[in-house]
Short mmCIF file of C-alpha atoms in Angstrom, two decimals:
data_model
loop_
_atom_site.label_atom_id
_atom_site.label_comp_id
_atom_site.label_asym_id
_atom_site.label_seq_id
_atom_site.Cartn_x
_atom_site.Cartn_y
_atom_site.Cartn_z
CA MET M 23 -13.37 -10.71 24.55
CA HIS M 24 -14.57 -8.63 27.43
CA VAL M 25 -13.99 -9.24 31.12
CA PRO M 26 -17.31 -10.44 32.64
CA ASP M 27 -18.79 -9.88 36.09
CA GLY M 28 -17.10 -11.74 38.92
CA PHE M 29 -13.77 -12.25 37.18
CA LEU M 30 -11.99 -9.71 39.37
CA ASP M 31 -13.00 -9.06 42.98
CA ALA M 32 -15.11 -6.09 44.05
CA PRO M 33 -12.27 -3.79 45.33
CA THR M 34 -10.30 -4.22 42.09
CA SER M 35 -13.43 -3.58 40.04
CA ILE M 36 -14.19 -0.38 41.94
CA ALA M 37 -10.58 0.83 41.72
CA THR M 38 -10.42 0.24 37.97
CA ALA M 39 -13.77 2.01 37.59
CA ALA M 40 -12.36 5.06 39.39
CA VAL M 41 -9.35 5.10 37.04
CA ALA M 42 -11.69 4.74 34.07
CA VAL M 43 -13.86 7.68 35.17
CA GLY M 44 -10.77 9.87 35.53
CA GLY M 45 -9.38 8.82 32.16
CA VAL M 46 -12.65 9.36 30.35
CA ALA M 47 -13.10 12.79 31.96
CA LEU M 48 -9.66 13.77 30.62
CA ALA M 49 -10.59 12.39 27.21
CA LEU M 50 -13.82 14.43 27.14
CA ARG M 51 -11.77 17.56 27.61
CA GLY M 52 -9.15 16.48 25.06
CA ALA M 53 -11.72 15.50 22.45
CA ARG M 54 -13.26 18.95 22.58
CA ARG M 55 -9.82 20.26 21.58
CA GLU M 56 -9.66 17.80 18.68
CA LEU M 57 -13.21 18.27 17.44
CA ASP M 58 -14.74 21.34 19.21
CA ASP M 59 -18.53 21.37 18.73
CA ARG M 60 -18.38 18.53 16.25
CA THR M 61 -17.50 16.17 19.10
CA ALA M 62 -20.91 14.55 19.64
CA PRO M 63 -21.82 13.58 16.07
CA MET M 64 -18.25 12.79 14.99
CA ALA M 65 -17.33 10.70 18.02
CA GLY M 66 -20.72 9.00 17.79
CA LEU M 67 -20.23 8.03 14.17
CA VAL M 68 -16.62 6.92 14.69
CA ALA M 69 -17.79 4.83 17.66
CA THR M 70 -20.38 3.22 15.40
CA PHE M 71 -17.60 2.54 12.88
CA VAL M 72 -15.47 0.87 15.58
CA PHE M 73 -18.45 -1.26 16.56
CA ALA M 74 -19.17 -2.23 12.96
CA GLY M 75 -15.46 -2.88 12.38
CA GLN M 76 -15.48 -5.36 15.25
CA MET M 77 -18.35 -7.18 13.53
CA MET M 78 -16.37 -7.80 10.36
CA ASN M 79 -14.84 -11.26 10.38
CA PHE M 80 -11.33 -11.73 9.07
CA PRO M 81 -10.91 -15.38 8.06
CA VAL M 82 -7.74 -16.95 9.48
CA ALA M 83 -7.62 -20.62 8.51
CA ALA M 84 -9.76 -23.74 8.58
CA GLY M 85 -13.01 -21.91 9.20
CA THR M 86 -11.77 -19.84 12.13
CA SER M 87 -11.85 -16.08 12.02
CA GLY M 88 -10.87 -13.14 14.14
CA HIS M 89 -11.98 -9.57 14.43
CA LEU M 90 -10.40 -6.22 15.04
CA LEU M 91 -10.16 -4.66 18.53
CA GLY M 92 -9.69 -1.27 16.92
CA GLY M 93 -8.16 0.83 19.70
CA ALA M 94 -4.98 1.77 17.83
CA LEU M 95 -6.90 2.03 14.56
CA ALA M 96 -9.36 4.54 16.03
CA ALA M 97 -6.48 6.53 17.58
CA VAL M 98 -4.60 6.84 14.28
CA LEU M 99 -7.71 7.64 12.26
CA ALA M 100 -9.59 9.97 14.61
CA GLY M 101 -7.07 11.17 17.18
CA PRO M 102 -6.28 9.70 20.62
CA TRP M 103 -8.84 11.53 22.78
CA THR M 104 -11.70 10.94 20.40
CA ALA M 105 -10.64 7.30 20.17
CA VAL M 106 -10.76 6.87 23.97
CA LEU M 107 -14.31 8.24 23.95
CA CYS M 108 -15.33 6.08 21.00
CA VAL M 109 -14.02 2.81 22.42
CA THR M 110 -15.51 3.65 25.83
CA THR M 111 -18.88 4.32 24.22
CA VAL M 112 -18.70 1.01 22.37
CA LEU M 113 -17.92 -0.80 25.62
CA ILE M 114 -20.78 0.87 27.52
CA VAL M 115 -23.28 0.16 24.75
CA GLN M 116 -22.11 -3.45 24.61
CA ALA M 117 -22.42 -3.83 28.39
CA LEU M 118 -25.80 -2.12 28.72
CA PHE M 119 -27.57 -3.28 25.58
CA MET M 120 -25.87 -6.52 24.59
CA ALA M 121 -24.77 -8.00 27.93
CA ASP M 122 -21.25 -8.27 26.47
CA GLY M 123 -18.82 -7.57 29.31
CA GLY M 124 -20.00 -7.29 32.90
CA ILE M 125 -21.48 -4.07 34.25
CA THR M 126 -19.19 -4.20 37.30
CA ALA M 127 -16.24 -5.02 35.02
CA LEU M 128 -16.98 -2.00 32.81
CA GLY M 129 -14.23 0.02 34.48
CA THR M 130 -11.74 -2.79 33.91
CA ASN M 131 -12.75 -3.12 30.28
CA VAL M 132 -12.50 0.63 29.74
CA ASP M 133 -9.04 0.70 31.35
CA LEU M 134 -7.80 -2.22 29.25
CA MET M 135 -9.26 -1.46 25.85
CA ALA M 136 -10.05 2.24 25.79
CA ILE M 137 -7.33 3.80 27.93
CA VAL M 138 -4.39 1.40 27.61
CA GLY M 139 -5.37 0.04 24.20
CA VAL M 140 -5.72 3.49 22.67
CA GLY M 141 -3.07 5.23 24.80
CA VAL M 142 -0.24 2.76 24.18
CA GLY M 143 -1.25 2.39 20.55
CA TRP M 144 -1.09 6.16 20.02
CA LEU M 145 2.15 6.76 21.94
CA VAL M 146 3.96 3.95 20.13
CA PHE M 147 2.54 5.18 16.84
CA VAL M 148 3.85 8.71 17.50
CA ALA M 149 7.27 7.40 18.53
CA VAL M 150 7.63 5.22 15.44
CA ARG M 151 6.33 7.99 13.21
CA ARG M 152 9.09 10.24 14.53
CA VAL M 153 11.77 7.68 13.63
CA LEU M 154 10.44 7.04 10.13
CA PRO M 155 10.72 9.68 7.41
CA THR M 156 7.85 12.19 7.37
CA ARG M 157 5.95 10.72 4.48
CA LEU M 158 2.42 9.43 4.03
CA GLY M 159 3.89 5.98 3.45
CA SER M 160 5.17 5.88 7.04
CA VAL M 161 1.73 6.16 8.62
CA ALA M 162 0.57 2.59 8.04
CA PRO M 163 3.75 0.84 9.31
CA ALA M 164 3.79 3.05 12.41
CA ALA M 165 0.12 2.18 13.03
CA ALA M 166 0.98 -1.52 12.74
CA VAL M 167 3.65 -1.29 15.45
CA GLY M 168 1.28 0.73 17.63
CA ALA M 169 -1.52 -1.80 17.21
CA PHE M 170 0.75 -4.75 18.00
CA LEU M 171 2.16 -3.24 21.19
CA SER M 172 -1.23 -1.92 22.34
CA VAL M 173 -2.63 -5.46 22.31
CA LEU M 174 0.36 -6.75 24.28
CA ALA M 175 0.10 -3.88 26.77
CA ALA M 176 -3.58 -4.60 27.39
CA ALA M 177 -2.82 -8.29 27.89
CA THR M 178 -0.04 -7.45 30.35
CA LEU M 179 -2.26 -5.08 32.32
CA PHE M 180 -4.97 -7.70 32.46
CA SER M 181 -2.46 -10.21 33.89
CA ALA M 182 -1.40 -7.63 36.49
CA LEU M 183 -5.02 -6.96 37.50
CA PHE M 184 -5.62 -10.68 37.67
CA ALA M 185 -2.62 -11.07 39.99
CA LEU M 186 -4.05 -8.31 42.21
CA GLY M 187 -7.72 -9.16 42.27
CA GLY M 188 -8.26 -12.37 40.34
CA THR M 189 -10.84 -14.77 41.71
CA ALA M 190 -9.40 -17.99 40.27
CA PRO M 191 -6.41 -19.70 41.94
CA VAL M 192 -4.31 -19.84 38.80
CA SER M 193 -0.72 -18.69 39.31
CA PRO M 194 -0.14 -15.16 37.92
CA ASP M 195 2.95 -16.30 36.00
CA ARG M 196 0.93 -18.85 34.07
CA VAL M 197 -1.74 -16.25 33.31
CA LEU M 198 0.89 -13.81 32.08
CA VAL M 199 2.59 -16.39 29.86
CA ALA M 200 -0.71 -17.63 28.45
CA MET M 201 -2.04 -14.11 27.87
CA LEU M 202 1.16 -12.87 26.22
CA SER M 203 1.67 -15.87 23.95
CA TRP M 204 -1.95 -15.86 22.82
CA HIS M 205 -2.05 -12.11 22.39
CA THR M 206 1.16 -12.08 20.35
CA VAL M 207 -0.80 -13.99 17.72
CA ILE M 208 -3.83 -11.69 18.10
CA GLY M 209 -1.55 -8.65 18.02
CA LEU M 210 0.06 -9.72 14.75
CA GLY M 211 -3.37 -9.99 13.14
CA GLU M 212 -4.42 -6.69 14.65
CA ALA M 213 -1.23 -5.05 13.35
CA ALA M 214 -1.74 -6.38 9.83
CA ILE M 215 -5.39 -5.34 9.64
CA THR M 216 -4.75 -1.93 11.22
CA ALA M 217 -1.96 -1.21 8.71
CA LEU M 218 -4.12 -2.31 5.78
CA VAL M 219 -7.10 -0.21 6.86
CA VAL M 220 -4.99 2.87 7.64
CA GLY M 221 -3.13 2.43 4.35
CA SER M 222 -6.36 2.28 2.39
CA VAL M 223 -7.72 5.46 4.01
CA VAL M 224 -4.39 7.29 3.58
CA ALA M 225 -4.40 6.39 -0.10
CA VAL M 226 -7.83 7.96 -0.68
CA ARG M 227 -8.46 10.62 1.94
CA PRO M 228 -5.22 11.39 3.83
CA ASP M 229 -6.87 14.56 5.13
CA LEU M 230 -9.20 12.47 7.32
CA VAL M 231 -6.39 10.54 9.02
CA HIS M 232 -5.44 12.30 12.23
CA GLY M 233 -2.08 10.52 12.40
CA ALA M 234 -1.14 11.68 8.90
CA ARG M 235 -1.34 15.39 9.68
CA PRO M 236 2.43 16.02 10.13
CA ALA M 237 3.12 14.24 6.85
CA LEU M 238 0.47 16.30 5.09
CA LYS M 239 1.84 19.50 6.58
CA ALA M 240 5.34 18.63 5.38
CA ARG M 241 4.12 18.39 1.83
CA THR M 242 4.61 21.56 -0.18
CA LEU M 243 2.21 22.68 -2.83
CA GLU M 244 3.59 21.78 -6.19
CA VAL M 245 2.18 23.79 -9.07
CA ARG M 246 2.64 22.12 -12.41
CA ARG M 247 2.01 24.22 -15.47
CA PRO M 248 1.17 22.45 -18.68
CA VAL M 249 3.84 22.80 -21.29
CA THR M 250 2.21 24.86 -24.00
CA ALA M 251 2.76 24.21 -27.66
CA ALA M 252 3.74 27.80 -28.35
CA PRO M 253 6.89 28.65 -26.38
CA THR M 254 7.02 32.18 -27.77
CA ALA M 255 3.73 33.27 -26.20
CA PRO M 256 3.89 36.77 -24.74
CA ALA M 257 4.66 36.76 -21.03
CA SER M 258 1.48 38.28 -19.73
CA SER M 259 0.73 38.55 -16.02
CA ALA M 260 -2.55 36.64 -16.33
CA PRO M 261 -2.47 33.06 -17.61
CA ALA M 262 -3.88 32.61 -21.08
CA PRO M 263 -7.57 31.74 -20.95
CA THR M 264 -8.11 28.11 -21.79
CA ALA M 265 -10.40 27.31 -24.65
CA PRO M 266 -13.90 26.13 -23.70
CA ALA M 267 -14.12 22.38 -23.70
CA GLY M 268 -16.49 22.31 -26.63
CA ASP M 269 -14.02 24.01 -28.96
CA ALA M 270 -11.01 21.97 -27.97
CA ALA M 271 -11.84 19.10 -30.30
CA MET P 29 -33.93 2.52 5.60
CA GLY P 30 -35.03 -1.06 5.94
CA ALA P 31 -33.49 -1.56 9.35
CA GLY P 32 -35.68 -1.68 12.41
CA HIS P 33 -35.40 1.25 14.70
CA GLY P 34 -36.05 -0.57 17.94
CA HIS P 35 -33.16 -2.28 19.61
CA ARG P 36 -32.72 -5.92 18.82
CA LEU P 37 -32.58 -6.92 22.48
CA HIS P 38 -35.61 -4.92 23.50
CA TYR P 39 -38.79 -6.86 24.24
CA HIS P 40 -41.85 -4.68 24.00
CA GLY P 41 -44.07 -4.78 27.07
CA HIS P 42 -45.90 -2.78 29.71
CA SER P 43 -45.00 -4.62 32.91
CA VAL P 44 -43.94 -3.02 36.18
CA VAL P 45 -40.31 -3.58 35.21
CA HIS P 46 -40.84 -1.96 31.81
CA ARG P 47 -42.49 1.08 33.36
CA ALA P 48 -39.97 1.58 36.20
CA PRO P 49 -37.81 4.72 35.69
CA ALA P 50 -34.63 3.87 33.80
CA HIS P 51 -32.27 5.53 36.28
CA LEU P 52 -33.65 3.37 39.10
CA LYS P 53 -33.16 0.26 36.99
CA LEU P 54 -29.55 1.27 36.22
CA VAL P 55 -28.77 1.90 39.87
CA ALA P 56 -30.46 -1.37 40.82
CA LEU P 57 -28.44 -3.28 38.20
CA VAL P 58 -25.09 -1.86 39.34
CA GLY P 59 -25.95 -2.29 43.02
CA PHE P 60 -27.18 -5.83 42.56
CA MET P 61 -24.12 -6.85 40.56
CA LEU P 62 -21.70 -5.27 43.04
CA LEU P 63 -23.44 -7.28 45.76
CA VAL P 64 -23.17 -10.46 43.69
CA VAL P 65 -19.50 -9.87 42.89
CA ALA P 66 -18.70 -9.12 46.54
CA THR P 67 -20.44 -12.28 47.82
CA PRO P 68 -17.86 -14.91 48.81
CA ARG P 69 -18.27 -17.86 46.52
CA GLN P 70 -18.59 -20.46 49.29
CA TRP P 71 -21.83 -18.86 50.54
CA PHE P 72 -23.87 -21.08 48.28
CA TRP P 73 -27.28 -20.21 49.74
CA VAL P 74 -26.75 -16.47 49.26
CA PHE P 75 -26.41 -17.08 45.52
CA ALA P 76 -29.73 -18.90 45.66
CA VAL P 77 -31.26 -15.73 47.17
CA HIS P 78 -29.61 -13.59 44.42
CA ALA P 79 -30.99 -15.93 41.77
CA VAL P 80 -34.49 -15.88 43.26
CA VAL P 81 -34.47 -12.06 43.38
CA LEU P 82 -33.32 -11.84 39.75
CA LEU P 83 -35.77 -14.49 38.54
CA THR P 84 -38.59 -12.67 40.35
CA VAL P 85 -37.74 -9.50 38.43
CA VAL P 86 -37.61 -11.50 35.18
CA GLY P 87 -40.99 -13.02 36.04
CA LEU P 88 -42.49 -9.60 36.79
CA SER P 89 -41.17 -8.26 33.48
CA ARG P 90 -43.18 -10.94 31.57
CA VAL P 91 -40.26 -11.34 29.14
CA PRO P 92 -40.44 -14.99 28.00
CA PRO P 93 -37.57 -16.97 29.58
CA ALA P 94 -36.83 -18.55 26.20
CA TYR P 95 -36.24 -15.06 24.77
CA LEU P 96 -33.58 -14.38 27.41
CA ALA P 97 -32.15 -17.90 27.30
CA LYS P 98 -31.43 -17.62 23.57
CA ARG P 99 -29.46 -14.44 24.16
CA MET P 100 -27.39 -15.96 26.97
CA VAL P 101 -25.06 -17.44 24.29
CA VAL P 102 -22.99 -14.27 24.56
CA GLU P 103 -21.53 -15.90 27.67
CA THR P 104 -20.20 -19.00 25.85
CA PRO P 105 -16.47 -18.17 25.53
CA PHE P 106 -16.36 -17.30 29.18
CA VAL P 107 -18.07 -20.57 30.21
CA LEU P 108 -15.37 -22.44 28.29
CA PHE P 109 -12.71 -20.66 30.32
CA ALA P 110 -14.50 -21.36 33.60
CA VAL P 111 -14.68 -25.07 32.72
CA LEU P 112 -10.91 -25.07 32.14
CA VAL P 113 -10.07 -23.46 35.48
CA PRO P 114 -10.29 -26.62 37.64
CA PHE P 115 -7.75 -28.30 35.37
CA ILE P 116 -5.15 -25.53 35.32
CA ALA P 117 -5.58 -24.22 38.89
CA GLU P 118 -3.28 -25.06 41.78
CA GLY P 119 -4.07 -26.70 45.09
CA PRO P 120 -5.00 -30.17 46.35
CA ARG P 121 -6.61 -32.46 43.84
CA VAL P 122 -9.93 -34.20 44.17
CA ASP P 123 -11.48 -36.85 41.97
CA VAL P 124 -14.60 -35.81 40.08
CA LEU P 125 -15.99 -38.42 37.72
CA GLY P 126 -12.56 -40.06 37.57
CA LEU P 127 -10.69 -36.84 36.70
CA ALA P 128 -8.21 -35.29 39.14
CA VAL P 129 -9.09 -31.60 39.36
CA SER P 130 -7.97 -28.83 41.69
CA GLU P 131 -10.34 -28.35 44.61
CA PRO P 132 -9.95 -24.54 44.94
CA GLY P 133 -10.12 -24.42 41.15
CA LEU P 134 -13.47 -26.16 41.22
CA LEU P 135 -14.77 -23.64 43.74
CA ALA P 136 -13.39 -20.77 41.64
CA ALA P 137 -15.04 -22.13 38.51
CA TRP P 138 -18.37 -22.26 40.37
CA GLY P 139 -17.87 -18.66 41.48
CA LEU P 140 -17.00 -17.47 37.97
CA LEU P 141 -19.93 -19.29 36.43
CA VAL P 142 -22.58 -18.22 38.90
CA LYS P 143 -21.46 -14.56 39.02
CA GLY P 144 -20.98 -14.33 35.26
CA THR P 145 -24.37 -15.93 34.57
CA LEU P 146 -26.18 -13.66 37.04
CA GLY P 147 -24.45 -10.66 35.43
CA VAL P 148 -25.43 -11.61 31.88
CA LEU P 149 -29.03 -12.35 32.90
CA ALA P 150 -29.35 -9.09 34.84
CA SER P 151 -27.94 -7.02 31.95
CA LEU P 152 -30.18 -8.82 29.45
CA THR P 153 -33.20 -8.06 31.62
CA LEU P 154 -32.33 -4.36 31.63
CA ALA P 155 -31.79 -4.35 27.86
CA ALA P 156 -35.04 -6.25 27.25
CA THR P 157 -37.20 -3.98 29.39
CA THR P 158 -35.73 -0.53 28.68
CA GLU P 159 -35.81 1.43 25.44
CA PRO P 160 -32.39 2.86 24.49
CA HIS P 161 -33.55 6.47 24.74
CA ASP P 162 -34.89 5.78 28.24
CA VAL P 163 -31.49 4.40 29.24
CA LEU P 164 -29.90 7.59 27.90
CA ALA P 165 -32.34 9.76 29.85
CA GLY P 166 -31.58 7.66 32.94
CA LEU P 167 -27.84 8.10 32.47
CA ARG P 168 -28.37 11.85 32.12
CA ARG P 169 -30.35 11.91 35.36
CA LEU P 170 -27.49 10.01 36.99
CA ARG P 171 -25.25 12.95 36.08
CA MET P 172 -23.29 11.32 33.30
CA PRO P 173 -21.64 14.19 31.36
CA ASP P 174 -24.03 15.46 28.72
CA LEU P 175 -21.45 15.26 25.94
CA PHE P 176 -20.96 11.59 26.67
CA VAL P 177 -24.69 10.88 26.65
CA GLN P 178 -24.89 12.66 23.28
CA ILE P 179 -22.10 10.50 21.85
CA MET P 180 -23.91 7.36 23.04
CA GLY P 181 -27.13 8.68 21.55
CA PHE P 182 -25.50 9.16 18.15
CA MET P 183 -23.96 5.73 18.31
CA LEU P 184 -27.32 4.10 19.08
CA ARG P 185 -29.07 6.11 16.37
CA TYR P 186 -26.62 5.21 13.64
CA LEU P 187 -25.80 1.66 14.72
CA ASP P 188 -28.28 0.09 12.34
CA VAL P 189 -27.42 2.51 9.52
CA VAL P 190 -23.69 1.81 9.66
CA THR P 191 -23.98 -1.94 10.20
CA ALA P 192 -26.45 -2.10 7.30
CA GLU P 193 -23.92 -0.19 5.19
CA LEU P 194 -21.27 -2.76 6.09
CA GLY P 195 -23.73 -5.51 5.19
CA ARG P 196 -24.37 -3.97 1.79
CA MET P 197 -20.63 -3.70 1.13
CA SER P 198 -20.22 -7.34 2.04
CA THR P 199 -23.13 -8.34 -0.21
CA ALA P 200 -21.64 -6.32 -3.07
CA MET P 201 -18.26 -7.99 -2.54
CA ARG P 202 -19.78 -11.47 -2.57
CA SER P 203 -21.95 -10.75 -5.58
CA ARG P 204 -18.77 -9.92 -7.48
CA GLY P 205 -17.42 -13.35 -6.70
CA LEU P 206 -15.15 -12.80 -3.69
CA ASP P 207 -15.88 -15.10 -0.79
CA PRO P 208 -13.23 -14.31 1.81
CA ARG P 209 -11.75 -17.54 3.14
CA SER P 210 -8.12 -16.87 4.03
CA PRO P 211 -5.75 -14.07 5.05
CA ARG P 212 -5.10 -13.55 1.33
CA HIS P 213 -8.37 -11.62 1.28
CA TRP P 214 -7.48 -9.31 4.16
CA PRO P 215 -6.43 -6.40 1.89
CA VAL P 216 -9.86 -6.40 0.25
CA LEU P 217 -11.70 -6.61 3.58
CA ALA P 218 -9.47 -3.88 5.00
CA ARG P 219 -10.28 -1.62 2.06
CA SER P 220 -13.98 -2.15 2.79
CA LEU P 221 -13.36 -1.11 6.38
CA GLY P 222 -11.37 1.89 5.17
CA SER P 223 -14.21 3.09 3.00
CA LEU P 224 -16.65 2.38 5.83
CA PHE P 225 -14.56 4.74 7.96
CA ILE P 226 -14.60 7.43 5.28
CA ARG P 227 -18.37 7.06 4.87
CA SER P 228 -18.97 7.17 8.64
CA TYR P 229 -16.73 10.20 9.06
CA GLU P 230 -18.37 12.08 6.21
CA ARG P 231 -21.80 11.13 7.52
CA GLY P 232 -20.77 12.60 10.87
CA GLU P 233 -19.77 15.83 9.16
CA ARG P 234 -23.09 16.01 7.31
CA VAL P 235 -25.04 15.27 10.49
CA HIS P 236 -23.13 18.01 12.29
CA LEU P 237 -23.82 20.55 9.55
CA ALA P 238 -27.50 19.60 9.51
CA MET P 239 -27.63 20.04 13.27
CA VAL P 240 -25.93 23.43 13.10
CA ALA P 241 -28.41 24.47 10.45
CA ARG P 242 -31.19 23.59 12.90
CA GLY P 243 -29.67 25.64 15.70
CA TYR P 244 -27.48 23.10 17.52
CA ASP P 245 -25.59 24.86 20.29
CA GLY P 246 -23.86 21.95 22.00
CA THR P 247 -26.89 20.53 23.81
CA LEU P 248 -29.65 18.36 22.47
CA PRO P 249 -33.32 18.79 23.32
CA THR P 250 -34.38 15.86 25.50
CA ARG P 251 -37.51 13.81 25.34
CA GLU P 252 -37.90 13.64 29.11
CA GLN P 253 -41.42 14.18 30.33
CA PRO P 254 -41.80 17.22 32.60
CA SER P 255 -42.30 16.00 36.15
#
């Protein structure tokens, strides 16, 4: 759920917008390092994926369902800078074309979901990945921890912003407790879905997963030669030509 | 592709509001909303002025009010929160319809509701009267970094393609007898999302190669009219 107009006062909104502009400018530079001249189409398509991913409903129980926030997921799959750009793009498109999230609260939403959501998700992911053995199997669990903590971090930052510039006289402690308890539940779902999605991509195309690169690099090429029926074949430098498929039968 | 290529919030028209340059509309929207957000919530009559200004623009745009009203549902979760505020807020209590509610909370709920509603209506009016590519041209004129405008352009172009792809995957899943009802089905849904990512990523690579083949050098030709 996005912060709407009028939830935080004007000075807080302007300050968060300034932070957002700075963060996104950094991300633009970083994404060019990750993707060079592929940045525009790749980030555009990954942003579309994040948007579509948020549309998919995950049934919880008794007819209720939740959806993915996708910050940590995008960071692990596409790299942190690209993910910041993608989530920001999704938020701008939602604010300008779907009236989802206030236009004056855009900076706040970008700070919460794009910068903190992706940033914390990625940093935690990298930290956990370092602790776990360098294997492809470690990527999904690390992404789960990153996703869980990124949701909690965004909820905490929202409570802090609300304490600074909130427009409703609700005590900040109560907001913090309510936000954290509710977002622990959301975070657990987010962690489970993020791990499942990352796991499914790692299983098929590990080369596309940005967060799996160290594990891929650590793998050594293993050349398996078929055991031939004739062990006394002359040791020639070139491998014996294989019979054409048609003759094999 | 069966999907429509207009935006689903856009309402075709030729009114003054439709024809106004997109960058002016964007600046007007941000300025108007900053003014609304900065207005102290106890200045009730000022909000009446804001509302009259906004409704005048809606009237000039000739977008049917029912069209906008239907799309105001996006605000619902937030309205629920605003209704709760008087009950959980602090401060002296007053009786409203036999319920003891917090007086400052009541005022805050009014502020949240009126500002949020004005914001949603103003954004909907922009979306209804401005074609997406005009918004992009407006953002470019407002000096948004070109790379960022390009990313938004790609997202808007492929939004219907990718969401339709997700829809087809969901149809295929259901036609094979899986109707997701509980967290037991999350692994299947997650695998769909995983393959949606792979398809989106590979589509991005193909689009990039096609662009390079047509001489892409980091900037896109714009459709802005020479002025």
